[in-house]
XYZ file of C-alpha atoms in Angstrom:
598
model
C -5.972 21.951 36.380
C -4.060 19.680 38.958
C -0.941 18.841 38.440
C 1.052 15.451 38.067
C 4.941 15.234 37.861
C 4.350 11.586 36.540
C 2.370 13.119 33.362
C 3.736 15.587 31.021
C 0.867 16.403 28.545
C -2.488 16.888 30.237
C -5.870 17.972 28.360
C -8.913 19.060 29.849
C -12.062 19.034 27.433
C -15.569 20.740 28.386
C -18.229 21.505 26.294
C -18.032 25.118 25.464
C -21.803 25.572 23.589
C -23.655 22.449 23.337
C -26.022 24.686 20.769
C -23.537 26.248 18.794
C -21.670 22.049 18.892
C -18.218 23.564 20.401
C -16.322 21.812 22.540
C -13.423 23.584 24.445
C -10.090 22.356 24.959
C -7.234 22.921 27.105
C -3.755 21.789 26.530
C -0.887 21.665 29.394
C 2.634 21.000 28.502
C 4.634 20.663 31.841
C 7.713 20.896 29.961
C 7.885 21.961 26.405
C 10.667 22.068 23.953
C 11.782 25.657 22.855
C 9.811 26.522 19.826
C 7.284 24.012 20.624
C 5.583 22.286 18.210
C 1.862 20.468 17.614
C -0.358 18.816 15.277
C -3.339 17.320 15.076
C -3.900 13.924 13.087
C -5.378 14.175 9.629
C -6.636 10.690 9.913
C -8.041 7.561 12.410
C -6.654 4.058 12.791
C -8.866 2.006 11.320
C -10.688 4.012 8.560
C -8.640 4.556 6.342
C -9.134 8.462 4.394
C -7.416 11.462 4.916
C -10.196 13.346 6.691
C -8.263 16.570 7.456
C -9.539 16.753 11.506
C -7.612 20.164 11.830
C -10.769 22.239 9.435
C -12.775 21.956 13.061
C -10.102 23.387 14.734
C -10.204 26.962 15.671
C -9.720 30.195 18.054
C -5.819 28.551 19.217
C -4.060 30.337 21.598
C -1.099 30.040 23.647
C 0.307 31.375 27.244
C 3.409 30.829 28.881
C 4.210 32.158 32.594
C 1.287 34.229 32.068
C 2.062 36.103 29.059
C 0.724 35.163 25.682
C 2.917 33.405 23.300
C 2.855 33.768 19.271
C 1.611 30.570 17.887
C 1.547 30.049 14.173
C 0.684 27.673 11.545
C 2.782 25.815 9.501
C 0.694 23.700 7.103
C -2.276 22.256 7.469
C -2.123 20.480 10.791
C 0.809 21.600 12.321
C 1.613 24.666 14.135
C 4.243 26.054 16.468
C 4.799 28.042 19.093
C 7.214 30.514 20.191
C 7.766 28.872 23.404
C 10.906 28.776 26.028
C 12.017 25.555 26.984
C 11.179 24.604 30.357
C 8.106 26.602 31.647
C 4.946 25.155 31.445
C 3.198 25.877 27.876
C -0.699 26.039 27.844
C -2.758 26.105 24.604
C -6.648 26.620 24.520
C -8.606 26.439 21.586
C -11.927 25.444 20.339
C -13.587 22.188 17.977
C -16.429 22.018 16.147
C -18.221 18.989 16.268
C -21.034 17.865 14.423
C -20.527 14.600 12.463
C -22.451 11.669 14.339
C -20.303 9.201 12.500
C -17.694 7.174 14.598
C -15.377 8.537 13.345
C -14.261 11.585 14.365
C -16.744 13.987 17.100
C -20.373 14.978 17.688
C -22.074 17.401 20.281
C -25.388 18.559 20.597
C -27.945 19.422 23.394
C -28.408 15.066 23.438
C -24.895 14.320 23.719
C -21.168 14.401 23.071
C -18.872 11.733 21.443
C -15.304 12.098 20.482
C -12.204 10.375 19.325
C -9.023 12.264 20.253
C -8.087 12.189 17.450
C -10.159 15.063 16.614
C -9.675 17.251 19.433
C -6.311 16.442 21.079
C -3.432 17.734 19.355
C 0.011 15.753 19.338
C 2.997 17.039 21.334
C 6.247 16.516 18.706
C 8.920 15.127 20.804
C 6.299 13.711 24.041
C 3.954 11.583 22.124
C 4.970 8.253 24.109
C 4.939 9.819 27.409
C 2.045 9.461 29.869
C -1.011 11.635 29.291
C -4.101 12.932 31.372
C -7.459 13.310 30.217
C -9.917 15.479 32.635
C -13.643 15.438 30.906
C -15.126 18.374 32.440
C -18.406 19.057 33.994
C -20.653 21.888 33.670
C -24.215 23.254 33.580
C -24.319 21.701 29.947
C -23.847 18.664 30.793
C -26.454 18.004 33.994
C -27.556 14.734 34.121
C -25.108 13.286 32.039
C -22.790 10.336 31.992
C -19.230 9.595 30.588
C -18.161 6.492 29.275
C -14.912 5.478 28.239
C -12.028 2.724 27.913
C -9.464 5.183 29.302
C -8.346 4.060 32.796
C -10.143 6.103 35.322
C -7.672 7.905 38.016
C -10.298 10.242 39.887
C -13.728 10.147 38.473
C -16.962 11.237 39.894
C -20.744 8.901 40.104
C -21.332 10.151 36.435
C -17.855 9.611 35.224
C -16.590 12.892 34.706
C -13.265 13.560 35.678
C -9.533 12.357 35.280
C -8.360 9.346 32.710
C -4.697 8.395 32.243
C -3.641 7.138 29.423
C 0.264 5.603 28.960
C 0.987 7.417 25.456
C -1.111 9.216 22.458
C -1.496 6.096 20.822
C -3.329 4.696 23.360
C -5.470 8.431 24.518
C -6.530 8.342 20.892
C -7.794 4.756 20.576
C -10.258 5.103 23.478
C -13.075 7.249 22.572
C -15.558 9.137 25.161
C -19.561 9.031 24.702
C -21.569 11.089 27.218
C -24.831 11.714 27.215
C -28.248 10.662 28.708
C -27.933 6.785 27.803
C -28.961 3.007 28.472
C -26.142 1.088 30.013
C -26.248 -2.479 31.156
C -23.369 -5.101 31.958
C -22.267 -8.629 31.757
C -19.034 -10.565 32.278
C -17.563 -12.762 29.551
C -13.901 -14.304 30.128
C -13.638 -13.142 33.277
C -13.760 -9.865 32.169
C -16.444 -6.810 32.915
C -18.126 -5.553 29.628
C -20.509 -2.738 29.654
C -22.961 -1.924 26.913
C -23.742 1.723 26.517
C -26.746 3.220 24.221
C -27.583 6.782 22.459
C -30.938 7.222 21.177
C -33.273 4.223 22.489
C -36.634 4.190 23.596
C -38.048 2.737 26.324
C -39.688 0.125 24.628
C -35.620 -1.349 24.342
C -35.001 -4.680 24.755
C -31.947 -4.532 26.891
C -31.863 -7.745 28.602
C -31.883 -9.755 24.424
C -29.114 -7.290 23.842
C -27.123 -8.089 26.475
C -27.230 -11.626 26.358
C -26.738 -11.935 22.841
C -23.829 -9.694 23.305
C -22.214 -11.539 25.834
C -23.001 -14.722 24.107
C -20.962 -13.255 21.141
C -18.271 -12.500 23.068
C -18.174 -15.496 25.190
C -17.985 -17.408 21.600
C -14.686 -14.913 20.356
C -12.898 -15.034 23.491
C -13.028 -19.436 23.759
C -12.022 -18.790 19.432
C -8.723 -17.431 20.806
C -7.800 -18.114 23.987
C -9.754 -21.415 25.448
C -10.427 -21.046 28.532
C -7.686 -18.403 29.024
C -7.965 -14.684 29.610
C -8.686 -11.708 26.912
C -6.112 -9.403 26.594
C -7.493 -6.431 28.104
C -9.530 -6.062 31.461
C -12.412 -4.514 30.618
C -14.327 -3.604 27.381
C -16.848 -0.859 26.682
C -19.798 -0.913 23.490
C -20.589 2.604 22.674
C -23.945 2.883 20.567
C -25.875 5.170 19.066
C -29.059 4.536 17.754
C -30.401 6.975 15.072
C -32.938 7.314 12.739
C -30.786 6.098 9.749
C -27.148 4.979 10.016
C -24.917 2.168 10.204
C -21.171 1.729 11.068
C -18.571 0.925 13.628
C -15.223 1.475 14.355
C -12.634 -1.120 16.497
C -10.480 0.013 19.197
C -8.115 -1.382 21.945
C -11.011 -2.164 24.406
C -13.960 -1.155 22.915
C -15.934 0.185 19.747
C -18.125 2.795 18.859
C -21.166 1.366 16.795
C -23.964 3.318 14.665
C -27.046 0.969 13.659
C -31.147 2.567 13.141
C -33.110 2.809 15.816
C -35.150 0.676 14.384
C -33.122 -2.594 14.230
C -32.719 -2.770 18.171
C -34.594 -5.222 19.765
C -37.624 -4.203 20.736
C -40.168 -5.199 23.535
C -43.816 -5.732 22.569
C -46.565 -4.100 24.698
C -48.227 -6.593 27.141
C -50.888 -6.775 29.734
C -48.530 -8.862 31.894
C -45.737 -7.226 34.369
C -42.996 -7.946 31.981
C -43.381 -7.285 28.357
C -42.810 -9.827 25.555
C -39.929 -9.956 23.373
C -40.623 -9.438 19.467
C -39.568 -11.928 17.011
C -35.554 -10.878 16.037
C -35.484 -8.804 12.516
C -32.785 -8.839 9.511
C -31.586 -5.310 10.694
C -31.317 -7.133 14.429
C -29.320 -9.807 13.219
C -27.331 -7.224 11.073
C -26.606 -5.528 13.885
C -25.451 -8.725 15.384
C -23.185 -9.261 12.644
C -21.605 -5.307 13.088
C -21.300 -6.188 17.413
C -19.401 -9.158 16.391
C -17.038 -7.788 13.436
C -15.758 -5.132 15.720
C -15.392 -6.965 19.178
C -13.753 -9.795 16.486
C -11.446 -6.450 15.637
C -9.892 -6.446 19.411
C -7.583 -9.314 18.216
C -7.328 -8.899 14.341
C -5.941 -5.401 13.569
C -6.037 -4.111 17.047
C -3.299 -6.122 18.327
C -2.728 -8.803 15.645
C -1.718 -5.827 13.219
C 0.219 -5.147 9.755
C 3.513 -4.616 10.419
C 3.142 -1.251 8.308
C 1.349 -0.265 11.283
C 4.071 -0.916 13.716
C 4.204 2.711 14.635
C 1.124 4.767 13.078
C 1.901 8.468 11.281
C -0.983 10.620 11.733
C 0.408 12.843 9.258
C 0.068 11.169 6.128
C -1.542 7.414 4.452
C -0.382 4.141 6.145
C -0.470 1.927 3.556
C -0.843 -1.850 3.604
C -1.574 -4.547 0.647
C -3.419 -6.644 4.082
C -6.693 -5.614 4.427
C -8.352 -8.137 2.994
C -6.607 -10.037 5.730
C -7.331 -7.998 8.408
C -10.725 -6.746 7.224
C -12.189 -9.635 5.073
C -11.079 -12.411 7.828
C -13.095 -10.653 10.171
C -16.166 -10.449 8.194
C -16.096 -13.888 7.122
C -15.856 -14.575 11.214
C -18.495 -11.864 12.314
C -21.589 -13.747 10.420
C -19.980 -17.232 11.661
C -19.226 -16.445 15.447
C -23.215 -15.196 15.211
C -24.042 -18.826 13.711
C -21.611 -20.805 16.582
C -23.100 -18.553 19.166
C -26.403 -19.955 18.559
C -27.915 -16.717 17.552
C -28.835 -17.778 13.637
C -29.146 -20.948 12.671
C -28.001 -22.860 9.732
C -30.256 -21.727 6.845
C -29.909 -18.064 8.198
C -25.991 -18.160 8.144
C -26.156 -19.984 4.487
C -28.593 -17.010 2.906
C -26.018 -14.245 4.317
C -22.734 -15.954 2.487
C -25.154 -15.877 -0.359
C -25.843 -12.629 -0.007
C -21.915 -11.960 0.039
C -21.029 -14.191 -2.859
C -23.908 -12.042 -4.831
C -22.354 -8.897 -4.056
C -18.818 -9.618 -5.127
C -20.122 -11.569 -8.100
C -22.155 -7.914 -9.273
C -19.438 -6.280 -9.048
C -17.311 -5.716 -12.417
C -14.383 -4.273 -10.330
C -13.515 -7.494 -9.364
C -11.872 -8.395 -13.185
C -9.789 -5.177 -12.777
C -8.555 -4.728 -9.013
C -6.664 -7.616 -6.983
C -8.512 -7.600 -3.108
C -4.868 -6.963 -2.183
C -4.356 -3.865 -4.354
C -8.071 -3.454 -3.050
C -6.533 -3.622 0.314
C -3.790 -0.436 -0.637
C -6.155 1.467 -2.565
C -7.827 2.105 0.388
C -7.084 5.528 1.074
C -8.144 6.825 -2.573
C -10.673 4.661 -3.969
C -12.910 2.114 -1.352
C -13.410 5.400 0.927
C -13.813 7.839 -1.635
C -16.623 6.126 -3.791
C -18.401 7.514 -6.515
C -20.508 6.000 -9.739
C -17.964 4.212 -10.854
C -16.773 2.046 -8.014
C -18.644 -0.557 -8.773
C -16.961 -0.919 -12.156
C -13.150 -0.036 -10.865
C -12.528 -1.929 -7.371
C -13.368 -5.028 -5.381
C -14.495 -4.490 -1.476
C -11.441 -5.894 0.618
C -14.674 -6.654 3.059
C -16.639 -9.393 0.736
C -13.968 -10.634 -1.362
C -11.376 -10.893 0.902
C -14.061 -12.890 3.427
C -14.428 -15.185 0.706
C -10.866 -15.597 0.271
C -11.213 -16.709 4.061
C -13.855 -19.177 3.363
C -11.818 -20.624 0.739
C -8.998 -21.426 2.528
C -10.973 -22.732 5.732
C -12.955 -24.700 3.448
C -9.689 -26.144 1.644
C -8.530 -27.118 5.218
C -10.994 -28.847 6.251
C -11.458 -30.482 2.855
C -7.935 -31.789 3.175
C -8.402 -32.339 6.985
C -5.338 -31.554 8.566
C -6.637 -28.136 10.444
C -8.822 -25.457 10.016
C -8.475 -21.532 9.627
C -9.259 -21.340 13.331
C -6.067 -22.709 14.267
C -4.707 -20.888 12.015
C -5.461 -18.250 13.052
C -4.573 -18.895 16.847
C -1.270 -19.922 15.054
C -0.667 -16.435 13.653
C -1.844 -14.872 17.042
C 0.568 -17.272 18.841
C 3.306 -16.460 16.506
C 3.222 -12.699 15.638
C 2.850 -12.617 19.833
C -0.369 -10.594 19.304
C 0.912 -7.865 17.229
C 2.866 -7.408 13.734
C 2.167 -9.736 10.942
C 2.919 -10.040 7.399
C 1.686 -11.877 4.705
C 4.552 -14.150 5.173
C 3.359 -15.066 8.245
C 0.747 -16.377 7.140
C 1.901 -18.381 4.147
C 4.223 -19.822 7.225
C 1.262 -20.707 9.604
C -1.171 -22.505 6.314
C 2.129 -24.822 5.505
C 2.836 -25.882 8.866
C -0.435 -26.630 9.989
C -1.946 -27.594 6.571
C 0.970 -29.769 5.675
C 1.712 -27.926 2.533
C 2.364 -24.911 0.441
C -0.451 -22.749 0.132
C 1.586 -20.121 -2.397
C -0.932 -21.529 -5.143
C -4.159 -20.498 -3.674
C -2.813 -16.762 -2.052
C -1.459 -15.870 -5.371
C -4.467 -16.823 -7.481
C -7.387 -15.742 -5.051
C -5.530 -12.596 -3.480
C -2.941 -11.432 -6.004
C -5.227 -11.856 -9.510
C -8.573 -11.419 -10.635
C -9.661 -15.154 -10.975
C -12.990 -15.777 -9.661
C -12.691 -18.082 -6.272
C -14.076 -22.165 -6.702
C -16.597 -21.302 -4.056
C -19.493 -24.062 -5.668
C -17.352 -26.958 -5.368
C -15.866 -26.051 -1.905
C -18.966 -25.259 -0.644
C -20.882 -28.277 -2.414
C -18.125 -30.276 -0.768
C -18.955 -28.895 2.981
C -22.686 -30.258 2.904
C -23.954 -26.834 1.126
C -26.620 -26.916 -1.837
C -25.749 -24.366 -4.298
C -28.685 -23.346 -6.888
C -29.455 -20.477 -8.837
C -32.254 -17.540 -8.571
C -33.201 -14.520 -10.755
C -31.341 -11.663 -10.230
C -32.898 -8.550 -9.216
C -34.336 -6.470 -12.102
C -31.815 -3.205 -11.460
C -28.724 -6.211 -11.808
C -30.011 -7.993 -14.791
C -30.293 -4.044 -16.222
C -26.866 -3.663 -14.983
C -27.873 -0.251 -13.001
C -28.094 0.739 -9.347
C -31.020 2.871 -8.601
C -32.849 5.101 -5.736
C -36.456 5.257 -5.822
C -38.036 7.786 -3.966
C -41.114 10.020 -4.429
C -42.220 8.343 -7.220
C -38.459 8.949 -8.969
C -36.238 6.533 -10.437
C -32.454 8.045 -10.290
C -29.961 6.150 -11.699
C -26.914 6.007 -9.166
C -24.283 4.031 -11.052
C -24.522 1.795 -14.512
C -22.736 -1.512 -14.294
C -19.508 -2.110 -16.732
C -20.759 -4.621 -19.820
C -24.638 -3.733 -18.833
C -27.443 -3.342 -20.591
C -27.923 -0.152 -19.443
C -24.786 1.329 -20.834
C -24.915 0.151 -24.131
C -28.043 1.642 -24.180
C -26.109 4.858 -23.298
C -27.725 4.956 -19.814
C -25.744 7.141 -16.715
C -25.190 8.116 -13.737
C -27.035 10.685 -12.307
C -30.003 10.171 -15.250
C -33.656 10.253 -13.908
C -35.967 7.223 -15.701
C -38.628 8.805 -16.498
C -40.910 6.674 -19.120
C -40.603 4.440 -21.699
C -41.968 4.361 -25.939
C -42.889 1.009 -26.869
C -43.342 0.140 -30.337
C -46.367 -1.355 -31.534
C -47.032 -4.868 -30.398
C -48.773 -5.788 -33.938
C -48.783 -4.168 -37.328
C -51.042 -1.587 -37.434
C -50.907 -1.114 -34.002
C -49.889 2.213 -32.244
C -47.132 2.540 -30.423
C -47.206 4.263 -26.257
C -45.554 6.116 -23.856
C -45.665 5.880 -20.507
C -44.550 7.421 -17.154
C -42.671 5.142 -14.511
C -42.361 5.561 -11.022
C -40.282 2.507 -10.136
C -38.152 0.007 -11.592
C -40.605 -2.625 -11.649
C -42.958 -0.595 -13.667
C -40.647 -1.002 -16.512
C -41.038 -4.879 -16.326
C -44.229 -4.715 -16.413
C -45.109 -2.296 -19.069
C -42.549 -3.888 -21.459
C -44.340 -6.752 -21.648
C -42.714 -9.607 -24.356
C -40.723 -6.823 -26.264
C -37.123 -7.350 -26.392
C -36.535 -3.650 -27.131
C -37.736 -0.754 -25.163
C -37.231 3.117 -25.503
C -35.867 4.349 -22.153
C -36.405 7.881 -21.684
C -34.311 10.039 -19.518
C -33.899 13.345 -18.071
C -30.081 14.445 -18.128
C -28.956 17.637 -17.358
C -32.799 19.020 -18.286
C -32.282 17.468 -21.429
C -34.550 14.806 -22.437
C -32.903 11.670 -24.122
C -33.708 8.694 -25.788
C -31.310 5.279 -24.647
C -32.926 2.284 -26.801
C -32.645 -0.699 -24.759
C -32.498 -4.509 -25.695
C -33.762 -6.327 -23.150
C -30.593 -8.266 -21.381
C -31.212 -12.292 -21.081
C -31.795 -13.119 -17.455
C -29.047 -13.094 -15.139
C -28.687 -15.583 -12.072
C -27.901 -14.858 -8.807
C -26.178 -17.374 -6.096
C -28.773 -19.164 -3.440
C -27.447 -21.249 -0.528
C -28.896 -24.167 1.458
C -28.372 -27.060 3.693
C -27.880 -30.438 1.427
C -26.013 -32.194 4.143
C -26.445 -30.807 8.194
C -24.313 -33.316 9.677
C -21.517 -32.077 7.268
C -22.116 -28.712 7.613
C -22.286 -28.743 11.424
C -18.937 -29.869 11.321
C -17.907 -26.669 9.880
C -20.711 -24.435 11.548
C -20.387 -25.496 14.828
C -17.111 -26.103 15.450
């Protein structure tokens, strides 16, 4: 490994055994402390869960002027080693990586992905100075390519080589993908953007992608600067497509996104030269939405941050009572930089706040859990979900986006700004980095002209439902009512597959559990008295949740039977009255446009 006197703490990651998913990692510490000591981080800005990186870790070992050195462990992610001070220290060890999440590291005979988070330990006492990253070639990795936001120092065609970064912070917020992938580019700001993809086919429509990309991006960077510069100079979109996932994860200057393969744009056979596009799907637009959240992330919580997360600890929980800030604002952009963009149109961006006003409104969790104790539960209850979740917490995600619409809605209504400036205010303000909620509160009563203390303490800090109909009545929306979905007017989540009906969670105050319905119970049938006297009364198997609407027929009271623990079990049911659920659209389009398109 070459050395560097201008960088202390230098890794050097290969892939070991693409079969057996092992990357191997070398560590070089110039100059260590005596008794040096290491860790690696049990978590990953921006998803917030203890994930305990250090249980892929294995085979460590340390040398020192060519001897071996005793290295030991401590507790779970930190170990030490009985080092001189001085002489160069190197450590070697091994990760296993097979989760294709964004989150922490993936290899395979396809590709590699990792965060280094997962595979490059901390140096106690050098974490702020400079470090090197050299991504090794070898016969594994023929024919691949390396992508990364790390500033290149000397890289080859492909991109392996050596990255620099100024400080951990900064090595492990710039992820690596390499692989066998699509890549295409486009400028937006000023500013090179390249657009990286896993797991397509040819039949890819690269050019849509691209454009609607940098038409997304265009959009954010006018939101916050004008016509002025983004704050980095040059971005990177890591994909992968697979057959069933979904998910992304923000970083300094760029993001690593998961969507199905199937909700990329596609081309459609022709007999011309250049194939036709195919008409833009739900899962398209969805993905979209997920481009635009993260890329929306680069300004709010990457740089415009909590001011819990001044310095992160990779140790332990950061916790902050802002995520519905930092997360909900940015969903209630995402969907709304899409609609600005020109990439949905009115009626489109109308039936997906619908969609989000439905799914807070279904959930009971909202009458027990704040979105700003939402926001510090974080860590032990919105990433750690089980049956009950529905019933015990509010998403910091959907509520706290509707807390956003709210107030923009409430500015406008007023007319002395709008949530935009706002939020340019806050990024003005806070310089582009820690914020509390104080800042905030400052920001809405200079620029809205009064106190907002009201509205943050009733739609943030309690339980009340938010006076969405009237505000958005008020901005040219028409608000009307359908039927709910049969599983929420039962009060039950569900999975149907082969034929099977498993019950996945049972809604607080349902029907369903004071029928004495549960989670993990498979519907099997129902017994349905006797329409008429005289009459007999049936059984019958189901094999969906719709068969139960239709075999109950009039009856108000139905027999659901259930398999629990091999046990078979009666839960009488009375028939719930029907429940409503929210439907959006456009009562007034010059009014609307004002807030759509400005």
């Amino acid at each position: 490994m070459p050395r560097a006197t201008t960088t202390g703490v230098r890794f050097t990651v290969s892939v070991q055994d693409a079969n057996a998913h092992l990357f191997a990692v070398t560590l070089l510490i110039e100059q260590p402390a005596k008794d040096q000591r290491v860790s690696l981080p049990v978590w990953i800005p921006g998803s917030y869960l203890v994930r305990e990186f250090s249980q892929h870790l294995q085979n460590l070992q340390a040398r020192q002027d060519g001897h071996p050195v005793a290295i030991r462990q401590l507790d779970k992610n930190h170990w030490q080693a009985d080092s001189a001070a001085g002489k160069p220290l190197e450590l070697r060890y091994e990760v296993y990586a097979f989760d294709a999440s964004v989150r922490t590291a993936f290899l395979d005979s396809t590709r590699g992905f990792f965060n280094a988070t997962s595979l490059c330990l901390r140096v106690a006492g050098q974490e702020t100075r400079p470090h090197a990253l050299e991504i090794a070639a070898s016969g594994h990795t023929q024919g691949w390519n390396v992508v990364t936001g790390l500033p290149a120092h000397s890289v080859d065609a492909a991109g392996f080589g050596h990255y620099r970064a100024a400080d951990y912070d900064e090595l492990a917020d710039c992820p690596v993908e390499m692989g066998r992938f699509w890549s295409g580019q486009f400028t937006a700001g000023g500013v090179e953007h390249r657009f990286v993809i896993s797991g397509a086919g040819a039949w890819l429509d690269g050019e849509r992608l691209i454009e609607d990309t940098r038409r997304i991006c265009e959009t954010q960077i006018a939101f916050w600067h004008g016509d002025g510069a983004p704050p980095f100079s040059s971005y990177v979109f890591m994909l992968h497509a697979s057959a069933d996932g979904y998910g992304g994860l923000e970083h300094r200057n760029s993001t690593a996104l998961i969507c199905q393969r199937a909700d990329l744009p596609r081309l459609r056979p022709s007999t011309s030269d250049k194939p036709a596009a195919l008409k833009a799907t739900d899962g398209y637009t969805t993905l979209l939405g997920l481009i635009s959240h993260e890329y929306f992330h680069t300004w709010n919580v990457k740089r415009l941050r909590p001011a819990e997360f001044k310095r992160y600890d990779y140790d332990a929980e950061n916790f902050t009572e802002l995520l519905w800030f930092f997360e909900g604002f940015t969903s209630y952009y995402d969907d709304l930089i899409l609609r600005r963009a020109g990439l949905i149109d009115d009626t489109a961006y109308l039936q997906l706040v619908a969609k989000t006003i439905n799914q807070v409104q279904q959930t009971p969790g909202r009458h027990l859990q704040t979105v700003a104790q939402a926001s510090f539960d974080a860590w032990v209850k919105y990433y750690r979900m089980n049956e009950n979740t529905p019933n015990a917490t509010v998403s910091y995600y959907t509520k706290g986006s509707l807390v956003a619409l709210c107030l923009d809605l409430t500015l406008r209504r007023e007319g002395h700004t709008t949530l935009d400036a706002v939020m340019r205010e806050l990024w003005q303000r806070c310089k582009g980095a820690l914020m509390r909620e104080a800042d905030l509160m400052r920001a809405l009563k200079r620029l809205g002209k009064r106190s907002f203390d009201g509205e943050i303490a009733a739609w943030v800090h309690s339980t009340a439902d938010l006076p969405l109909i009237d505000l958005l009545q008020g901005q040219g929306a028409k608000f009307t009512h359908d039927k709910a979905p049969l599983a929420q007017q039962l009060g039950l989540r569900v999975s149907e597959t082969g034929g099977s009906v498993q019950v996945k969670t049972v809604l607080r105050g349902g029907a369903s559990e004071a029928a004495g319905m549960a989670a993990g119970d498979e519907w099997l049938g129902l017994e349905l008295a006797a329409v008429r006297r005289g009459g007999a009364a049936e059984a019958w198997r189901i094999h969906k949740l719709d068969d139960v609407q239709m075999l109950r027929g009039q009856r108000t009271r139905v027999t659901a039977l259930v398999s629990r623990d091999n046990r078979l079990l009666k839960c009488p049911l009375d028939w719930p009255t029907e429940s409503q659920a929210v439907k959006l659209g456009v009562a007034d389009a010059a009014h609307l446009g004002k807030w759509l398109s400005d």
